[in-house]
GROMACS .gro file of C-alpha atoms in nm:
model
  374
    1UNK     CA    1   0.005  -3.755  -4.014
    2UNK     CA    2  -0.142  -3.885  -3.697
    3UNK     CA    3   0.159  -4.023  -3.451
    4UNK     CA    4   0.196  -4.470  -3.406
    5UNK     CA    5   0.160  -4.510  -3.089
    6UNK     CA    6   0.251  -4.829  -3.142
    7UNK     CA    7   0.534  -4.791  -3.315
    8UNK     CA    8   0.599  -4.487  -3.016
    9UNK     CA    9   0.587  -4.810  -2.705
   10UNK     CA   10   0.808  -4.985  -2.990
   11UNK     CA   11   1.108  -4.735  -2.997
   12UNK     CA   12   1.039  -4.623  -2.589
   13UNK     CA   13   1.124  -4.999  -2.525
   14UNK     CA   14   1.416  -5.062  -2.744
   15UNK     CA   15   1.574  -4.765  -2.542
   16UNK     CA   16   1.557  -4.826  -2.167
   17UNK     CA   17   1.888  -4.877  -1.963
   18UNK     CA   18   1.776  -5.189  -1.817
   19UNK     CA   19   1.782  -5.476  -1.971
   20UNK     CA   20   1.431  -5.581  -1.856
   21UNK     CA   21   1.524  -5.975  -1.966
   22UNK     CA   22   1.838  -5.925  -1.688
   23UNK     CA   23   2.049  -6.100  -2.035
   24UNK     CA   24   2.431  -5.863  -2.120
   25UNK     CA   25   2.331  -5.725  -2.408
   26UNK     CA   26   2.537  -5.746  -2.739
   27UNK     CA   27   2.799  -5.499  -2.867
   28UNK     CA   28   2.595  -5.556  -3.191
   29UNK     CA   29   2.300  -5.495  -2.987
   30UNK     CA   30   2.466  -5.125  -2.789
   31UNK     CA   31   2.547  -4.987  -3.153
   32UNK     CA   32   2.157  -5.027  -3.273
   33UNK     CA   33   2.036  -4.926  -2.972
   34UNK     CA   34   2.353  -4.593  -2.995
   35UNK     CA   35   2.191  -4.534  -3.383
   36UNK     CA   36   1.790  -4.558  -3.281
   37UNK     CA   37   1.871  -4.262  -2.976
   38UNK     CA   38   2.083  -4.132  -3.205
   39UNK     CA   39   1.764  -4.046  -3.430
   40UNK     CA   40   1.606  -3.988  -3.221
   41UNK     CA   41   1.807  -3.688  -3.060
   42UNK     CA   42   1.774  -3.626  -3.389
   43UNK     CA   43   1.427  -3.447  -3.409
   44UNK     CA   44   1.335  -3.111  -3.499
   45UNK     CA   45   1.256  -2.964  -3.151
   46UNK     CA   46   0.856  -2.963  -3.253
   47UNK     CA   47   0.783  -3.285  -3.290
   48UNK     CA   48   0.963  -3.385  -3.025
   49UNK     CA   49   0.793  -3.166  -2.762
   50UNK     CA   50   0.448  -3.290  -2.955
   51UNK     CA   51   0.539  -3.632  -2.915
   52UNK     CA   52   0.609  -3.605  -2.516
   53UNK     CA   53   0.359  -3.399  -2.485
   54UNK     CA   54   0.062  -3.612  -2.595
   55UNK     CA   55   0.236  -3.879  -2.441
   56UNK     CA   56   0.215  -3.699  -2.030
   57UNK     CA   57  -0.128  -3.632  -2.220
   58UNK     CA   58  -0.263  -3.987  -2.190
   59UNK     CA   59  -0.033  -4.169  -1.972
   60UNK     CA   60  -0.099  -3.991  -1.617
   61UNK     CA   61  -0.230  -4.229  -1.408
   62UNK     CA   62   0.097  -4.467  -1.294
   63UNK     CA   63   0.207  -4.746  -1.407
   64UNK     CA   64   0.138  -4.609  -1.696
   65UNK     CA   65   0.358  -4.303  -1.640
   66UNK     CA   66   0.669  -4.469  -1.681
   67UNK     CA   67   0.650  -4.405  -2.033
   68UNK     CA   68   0.716  -4.067  -1.922
   69UNK     CA   69   1.008  -4.106  -1.744
   70UNK     CA   70   1.118  -4.314  -2.071
   71UNK     CA   71   1.102  -4.071  -2.254
   72UNK     CA   72   1.345  -3.789  -2.043
   73UNK     CA   73   1.647  -4.117  -2.015
   74UNK     CA   74   1.654  -4.106  -2.396
   75UNK     CA   75   1.894  -3.808  -2.442
   76UNK     CA   76   1.938  -3.497  -2.320
   77UNK     CA   77   1.736  -3.327  -2.529
   78UNK     CA   78   1.422  -3.516  -2.463
   79UNK     CA   79   1.485  -3.445  -2.099
   80UNK     CA   80   1.485  -3.148  -2.103
   81UNK     CA   81   1.227  -3.100  -2.281
   82UNK     CA   82   0.972  -3.369  -2.070
   83UNK     CA   83   1.072  -3.169  -1.740
   84UNK     CA   84   0.950  -2.852  -1.876
   85UNK     CA   85   0.649  -3.058  -1.978
   86UNK     CA   86   0.545  -3.234  -1.678
   87UNK     CA   87   0.624  -2.836  -1.443
   88UNK     CA   88   0.349  -2.704  -1.694
   89UNK     CA   89   0.162  -2.465  -1.449
   90UNK     CA   90  -0.222  -2.758  -1.581
   91UNK     CA   91  -0.021  -3.034  -1.467
   92UNK     CA   92   0.049  -2.934  -1.074
   93UNK     CA   93   0.030  -3.256  -0.859
   94UNK     CA   94   0.103  -3.479  -1.108
   95UNK     CA   95   0.401  -3.705  -0.906
   96UNK     CA   96   0.636  -3.853  -1.181
   97UNK     CA   97   1.039  -3.754  -1.097
   98UNK     CA   98   1.203  -3.755  -0.788
   99UNK     CA   99   1.227  -3.344  -0.806
  100UNK     CA  100   0.773  -3.392  -0.768
  101UNK     CA  101   0.829  -3.569  -0.443
  102UNK     CA  102   0.882  -3.177  -0.275
  103UNK     CA  103   0.643  -3.021  -0.584
  104UNK     CA  104   0.289  -2.857  -0.447
  105UNK     CA  105  -0.011  -3.129  -0.410
  106UNK     CA  106  -0.351  -3.056  -0.702
  107UNK     CA  107  -0.535  -2.782  -0.613
  108UNK     CA  108  -0.908  -2.865  -0.629
  109UNK     CA  109  -0.828  -3.249  -0.570
  110UNK     CA  110  -0.584  -3.395  -0.308
  111UNK     CA  111  -0.368  -3.680  -0.419
  112UNK     CA  112  -0.402  -3.990  -0.211
  113UNK     CA  113  -0.177  -4.213  -0.049
  114UNK     CA  114  -0.090  -4.463   0.160
  115UNK     CA  115   0.123  -4.525   0.426
  116UNK     CA  116   0.248  -4.912   0.538
  117UNK     CA  117   0.432  -4.919   0.868
  118UNK     CA  118   0.640  -5.192   1.004
  119UNK     CA  119   0.660  -5.204   1.357
  120UNK     CA  120   0.976  -5.459   1.424
  121UNK     CA  121   1.225  -5.226   1.201
  122UNK     CA  122   0.975  -4.866   1.296
  123UNK     CA  123   1.019  -4.760   0.922
  124UNK     CA  124   0.767  -4.641   0.766
  125UNK     CA  125   0.648  -4.704   0.412
  126UNK     CA  126   0.503  -4.407   0.136
  127UNK     CA  127   0.340  -4.518  -0.133
  128UNK     CA  128   0.024  -4.331  -0.415
  129UNK     CA  129  -0.269  -4.512  -0.462
  130UNK     CA  130  -0.312  -4.642  -0.775
  131UNK     CA  131  -0.662  -4.773  -0.682
  132UNK     CA  132  -0.980  -4.715  -0.417
  133UNK     CA  133  -0.844  -5.016  -0.289
  134UNK     CA  134  -0.574  -5.028   0.118
  135UNK     CA  135  -0.456  -5.321   0.030
  136UNK     CA  136  -0.316  -5.254  -0.301
  137UNK     CA  137   0.028  -5.092  -0.210
  138UNK     CA  138   0.052  -4.853  -0.495
  139UNK     CA  139   0.349  -4.660  -0.607
  140UNK     CA  140   0.659  -4.621  -0.404
  141UNK     CA  141   0.775  -4.259  -0.343
  142UNK     CA  142   0.941  -4.280   0.031
  143UNK     CA  143   1.042  -4.434   0.333
  144UNK     CA  144   1.148  -4.325   0.579
  145UNK     CA  145   1.295  -4.507   0.964
  146UNK     CA  146   1.286  -4.388   1.346
  147UNK     CA  147   1.642  -4.313   1.523
  148UNK     CA  148   1.645  -4.304   1.921
  149UNK     CA  149   2.028  -3.997   1.939
  150UNK     CA  150   2.032  -3.934   2.268
  151UNK     CA  151   1.704  -3.707   2.343
  152UNK     CA  152   1.592  -3.655   1.976
  153UNK     CA  153   1.409  -3.939   1.818
  154UNK     CA  154   1.463  -3.873   1.492
  155UNK     CA  155   1.264  -3.961   1.147
  156UNK     CA  156   1.514  -4.032   0.853
  157UNK     CA  157   1.353  -3.995   0.530
  158UNK     CA  158   1.463  -4.136   0.193
  159UNK     CA  159   1.469  -4.281  -0.123
  160UNK     CA  160   1.575  -4.569  -0.090
  161UNK     CA  161   1.358  -4.847   0.170
  162UNK     CA  162   1.717  -5.017   0.222
  163UNK     CA  163   1.980  -4.685   0.265
  164UNK     CA  164   1.867  -4.497   0.534
  165UNK     CA  165   2.202  -4.278   0.535
  166UNK     CA  166   2.211  -3.917   0.537
  167UNK     CA  167   2.557  -3.886   0.306
  168UNK     CA  168   2.364  -4.156   0.051
  169UNK     CA  169   2.206  -4.000  -0.247
  170UNK     CA  170   1.862  -4.133  -0.091
  171UNK     CA  171   1.860  -3.887   0.162
  172UNK     CA  172   1.605  -3.633   0.126
  173UNK     CA  173   1.521  -3.480   0.453
  174UNK     CA  174   1.471  -3.588   0.824
  175UNK     CA  175   1.268  -3.547   1.110
  176UNK     CA  176   1.311  -3.418   1.438
  177UNK     CA  177   1.126  -3.450   1.815
  178UNK     CA  178   1.163  -3.343   2.137
  179UNK     CA  179   1.211  -3.607   2.481
  180UNK     CA  180   0.815  -3.565   2.510
  181UNK     CA  181   0.761  -3.627   2.164
  182UNK     CA  182   0.519  -3.277   2.158
  183UNK     CA  183   0.747  -3.087   1.919
  184UNK     CA  184   0.961  -3.206   1.603
  185UNK     CA  185   1.128  -2.970   1.396
  186UNK     CA  186   1.125  -3.106   0.964
  187UNK     CA  187   1.452  -2.980   0.786
  188UNK     CA  188   1.542  -3.089   0.396
  189UNK     CA  189   1.798  -3.181   0.244
  190UNK     CA  190   1.834  -2.903  -0.020
  191UNK     CA  191   1.840  -2.527   0.052
  192UNK     CA  192   1.484  -2.310   0.017
  193UNK     CA  193   1.632  -2.060  -0.137
  194UNK     CA  194   2.010  -1.973  -0.298
  195UNK     CA  195   2.232  -1.842   0.059
  196UNK     CA  196   2.031  -2.089   0.254
  197UNK     CA  197   2.295  -2.207   0.567
  198UNK     CA  198   2.252  -2.495   0.711
  199UNK     CA  199   2.126  -2.609   1.074
  200UNK     CA  200   2.391  -2.604   1.311
  201UNK     CA  201   2.511  -2.954   1.393
  202UNK     CA  202   2.685  -3.258   1.363
  203UNK     CA  203   2.475  -3.381   1.090
  204UNK     CA  204   2.473  -3.074   0.892
  205UNK     CA  205   2.760  -3.123   0.650
  206UNK     CA  206   2.663  -3.154   0.304
  207UNK     CA  207   2.587  -3.439   0.161
  208UNK     CA  208   2.552  -3.648  -0.149
  209UNK     CA  209   2.216  -3.580  -0.187
  210UNK     CA  210   2.194  -3.559  -0.587
  211UNK     CA  211   1.826  -3.663  -0.730
  212UNK     CA  212   1.615  -3.429  -0.569
  213UNK     CA  213   1.859  -3.155  -0.722
  214UNK     CA  214   2.155  -3.253  -0.804
  215UNK     CA  215   2.221  -2.834  -0.828
  216UNK     CA  216   2.279  -2.745  -0.565
  217UNK     CA  217   2.437  -2.847  -0.200
  218UNK     CA  218   2.324  -3.115   0.004
  219UNK     CA  219   2.238  -3.086   0.425
  220UNK     CA  220   1.990  -3.037   0.666
  221UNK     CA  221   1.758  -2.703   0.581
  222UNK     CA  222   1.446  -2.640   0.852
  223UNK     CA  223   1.172  -2.622   0.693
  224UNK     CA  224   0.911  -2.685   0.958
  225UNK     CA  225   0.809  -2.682   1.299
  226UNK     CA  226   0.506  -2.929   1.450
  227UNK     CA  227   0.338  -2.858   1.792
  228UNK     CA  228   0.131  -3.033   1.942
  229UNK     CA  229  -0.061  -2.863   2.280
  230UNK     CA  230  -0.027  -3.022   2.672
  231UNK     CA  231  -0.337  -3.172   2.785
  232UNK     CA  232  -0.239  -3.109   3.116
  233UNK     CA  233  -0.650  -3.145   3.286
  234UNK     CA  234  -0.667  -3.449   3.040
  235UNK     CA  235  -0.979  -3.319   2.871
  236UNK     CA  236  -1.188  -3.585   2.667
  237UNK     CA  237  -1.053  -3.507   2.305
  238UNK     CA  238  -0.850  -3.568   2.008
  239UNK     CA  239  -0.515  -3.435   2.008
  240UNK     CA  240  -0.463  -3.050   1.931
  241UNK     CA  241  -0.171  -3.016   1.740
  242UNK     CA  242  -0.022  -2.670   1.494
  243UNK     CA  243   0.225  -2.641   1.211
  244UNK     CA  244   0.422  -2.421   1.037
  245UNK     CA  245   0.584  -2.425   0.682
  246UNK     CA  246   0.727  -2.319   0.368
  247UNK     CA  247   0.489  -2.333   0.067
  248UNK     CA  248   0.597  -2.613  -0.128
  249UNK     CA  249   0.505  -2.457  -0.494
  250UNK     CA  250   0.739  -2.582  -0.846
  251UNK     CA  251   0.998  -2.363  -0.845
  252UNK     CA  252   1.254  -2.274  -0.580
  253UNK     CA  253   1.079  -1.988  -0.372
  254UNK     CA  254   1.259  -1.777  -0.088
  255UNK     CA  255   1.321  -1.859   0.240
  256UNK     CA  256   1.581  -1.786   0.537
  257UNK     CA  257   1.791  -1.966   0.644
  258UNK     CA  258   1.677  -2.194   0.958
  259UNK     CA  259   1.771  -2.222   1.385
  260UNK     CA  260   1.892  -2.564   1.504
  261UNK     CA  261   1.788  -2.410   1.837
  262UNK     CA  262   1.523  -2.740   1.955
  263UNK     CA  263   1.240  -2.498   2.081
  264UNK     CA  264   0.907  -2.516   2.171
  265UNK     CA  265   0.690  -2.359   1.824
  266UNK     CA  266   0.620  -2.031   1.846
  267UNK     CA  267   0.384  -1.919   1.583
  268UNK     CA  268   0.432  -1.562   1.600
  269UNK     CA  269   0.822  -1.600   1.616
  270UNK     CA  270   0.795  -1.872   1.300
  271UNK     CA  271   0.572  -1.600   1.170
  272UNK     CA  272   0.763  -1.222   1.179
  273UNK     CA  273   1.036  -1.429   1.095
  274UNK     CA  274   0.940  -1.547   0.768
  275UNK     CA  275   0.771  -1.239   0.710
  276UNK     CA  276   1.081  -1.016   0.773
  277UNK     CA  277   1.180  -1.283   0.461
  278UNK     CA  278   0.912  -1.193   0.260
  279UNK     CA  279   0.822  -1.600   0.220
  280UNK     CA  280   0.540  -1.757   0.139
  281UNK     CA  281   0.423  -1.971   0.458
  282UNK     CA  282   0.123  -2.172   0.629
  283UNK     CA  283   0.040  -2.230   0.927
  284UNK     CA  284  -0.199  -2.546   0.953
  285UNK     CA  285  -0.405  -2.644   1.309
  286UNK     CA  286  -0.623  -2.955   1.280
  287UNK     CA  287  -0.962  -2.979   1.259
  288UNK     CA  288  -1.204  -2.977   1.522
  289UNK     CA  289  -1.388  -3.249   1.536
  290UNK     CA  290  -1.776  -3.294   1.666
  291UNK     CA  291  -1.923  -3.486   1.987
  292UNK     CA  292  -2.183  -3.737   1.828
  293UNK     CA  293  -2.435  -3.840   2.124
  294UNK     CA  294  -2.519  -4.192   1.997
  295UNK     CA  295  -2.159  -4.338   1.891
  296UNK     CA  296  -2.095  -4.118   2.214
  297UNK     CA  297  -1.733  -4.001   2.083
  298UNK     CA  298  -1.517  -3.781   1.877
  299UNK     CA  299  -1.578  -3.741   1.505
  300UNK     CA  300  -1.453  -3.628   1.165
  301UNK     CA  301  -1.571  -3.658   0.845
  302UNK     CA  302  -1.335  -3.872   0.608
  303UNK     CA  303  -1.556  -3.985   0.320
  304UNK     CA  304  -1.436  -4.328   0.350
  305UNK     CA  305  -1.082  -4.288   0.359
  306UNK     CA  306  -1.031  -4.331   0.761
  307UNK     CA  307  -1.210  -4.674   0.856
  308UNK     CA  308  -1.038  -4.751   1.277
  309UNK     CA  309  -1.064  -4.499   1.548
  310UNK     CA  310  -0.775  -4.410   1.688
  311UNK     CA  311  -0.649  -4.048   1.842
  312UNK     CA  312  -0.364  -4.123   1.586
  313UNK     CA  313  -0.624  -3.949   1.330
  314UNK     CA  314  -0.662  -3.565   1.199
  315UNK     CA  315  -0.737  -3.331   0.911
  316UNK     CA  316  -0.528  -3.008   0.922
  317UNK     CA  317  -0.658  -2.694   0.804
  318UNK     CA  318  -0.475  -2.342   0.675
  319UNK     CA  319  -0.567  -2.100   0.917
  320UNK     CA  320  -0.335  -1.843   0.732
  321UNK     CA  321  -0.163  -1.949   0.358
  322UNK     CA  322   0.038  -1.754   0.210
  323UNK     CA  323  -0.001  -1.916  -0.142
  324UNK     CA  324  -0.302  -1.818  -0.227
  325UNK     CA  325  -0.357  -1.462  -0.271
  326UNK     CA  326  -0.572  -1.259   0.034
  327UNK     CA  327  -0.283  -1.489   0.229
  328UNK     CA  328  -0.581  -1.620   0.466
  329UNK     CA  329  -0.683  -1.971   0.509
  330UNK     CA  330  -1.003  -2.130   0.427
  331UNK     CA  331  -1.066  -2.352   0.794
  332UNK     CA  332  -1.288  -2.602   0.581
  333UNK     CA  333  -1.089  -2.741   0.285
  334UNK     CA  334  -0.894  -2.995   0.417
  335UNK     CA  335  -0.543  -2.955   0.319
  336UNK     CA  336  -0.393  -3.275   0.459
  337UNK     CA  337  -0.594  -3.569   0.695
  338UNK     CA  338  -0.424  -3.910   0.795
  339UNK     CA  339  -0.607  -4.208   0.934
  340UNK     CA  340  -0.633  -4.579   1.069
  341UNK     CA  341  -0.760  -4.790   0.809
  342UNK     CA  342  -0.592  -5.169   0.949
  343UNK     CA  343  -0.306  -5.271   1.217
  344UNK     CA  344  -0.010  -5.111   1.047
  345UNK     CA  345  -0.149  -4.935   0.769
  346UNK     CA  346  -0.250  -4.528   0.718
  347UNK     CA  347  -0.443  -4.348   0.457
  348UNK     CA  348  -0.256  -3.981   0.333
  349UNK     CA  349  -0.396  -3.773   0.112
  350UNK     CA  350  -0.287  -3.413   0.046
  351UNK     CA  351  -0.361  -3.141  -0.160
  352UNK     CA  352  -0.185  -2.775  -0.233
  353UNK     CA  353   0.009  -2.595  -0.106
  354UNK     CA  354   0.149  -2.903   0.067
  355UNK     CA  355   0.432  -3.172  -0.070
  356UNK     CA  356   0.410  -3.528  -0.030
  357UNK     CA  357   0.755  -3.507   0.136
  358UNK     CA  358   0.542  -3.224   0.382
  359UNK     CA  359   0.291  -3.478   0.416
  360UNK     CA  360   0.391  -3.733   0.535
  361UNK     CA  361   0.696  -3.569   0.751
  362UNK     CA  362   0.364  -3.432   0.908
  363UNK     CA  363   0.127  -3.749   0.946
  364UNK     CA  364   0.517  -3.861   1.078
  365UNK     CA  365   0.478  -3.698   1.372
  366UNK     CA  366   0.096  -3.803   1.481
  367UNK     CA  367   0.334  -4.219   1.507
  368UNK     CA  368   0.450  -4.261   1.882
  369UNK     CA  369   0.273  -4.193   2.217
  370UNK     CA  370   0.225  -3.901   2.381
  371UNK     CA  371   0.116  -3.919   2.746
  372UNK     CA  372   0.137  -3.507   2.800
  373UNK     CA  373  -0.125  -3.445   2.515
  374UNK     CA  374  -0.415  -3.738   2.512
   0.00000   0.00000   0.00000
């Protein structure tokens, strides 16, 4: 017998944890909700799996994808089955739960996102694009705020657009730059592998971050570097950058313990360090633009996703990618592109092996003046 989607929708909406109308829930309605939740929780695993799989297959875009999240809120049994289905290999790239923000993006296409900047508060907001329009806000994913700390600049990345405390449950990681803003270190709030040690510093204490992975302690774990090359001769052309990142994956991958020393990026040293631990990593560099004689400027093909010329615009390709069987990168396939489409609006398109968190951190490095690199 085919399942009735209207019936399922009514049942799911009736067991939501938050009253949409804002009114207080009566004792009778709470009792009815508990009874209904209990009856749905006692379903046969095979039938329950089939129901959730159908919801997962049909509701593949936001805002309809809220139904998948609702399924995970019914009970522990529903949550376990939902998480198992959502994180199956055939569904990589879909963003459903906060943990998906640290999983690799899709392999065959890019997740299209928007970054909104608030100059007054030095805050940046990441949204998953739901339509081709650059003016639609989309689905909120992450937020970052820039702080000046002594000789360093830090971007605190959070799940909450109003909470940037490193001790909050919303904290997911940070980006730290040197004084010149040319060398950056990416920190993850969660250890990249069992036994990983947090960086040595005042902010390396254990946090209360629970949304990403409540089973492991939180801190600041070094997971990547970004370096902009100096342009001492002031030659014409865009900024040149190179990045070394641990490969994002659907499951925790083994990687090395981190170092908190803020030194200029040494790619060779980083490669040796990661190879010693046998962990996967990706080395990215910006794709070289071509000089357009008629326009008299450097040009890259952003396929309509960038409309304003800016020194911040870039495309990254892989020179080494250990998420691939050969371990080599495809220097023609753009894994991350970032560009300006308005005064304070930018596009961010990323794909495997990068996660949304990693791509957002890389794009944040492009903000700010870098006189020595331009």
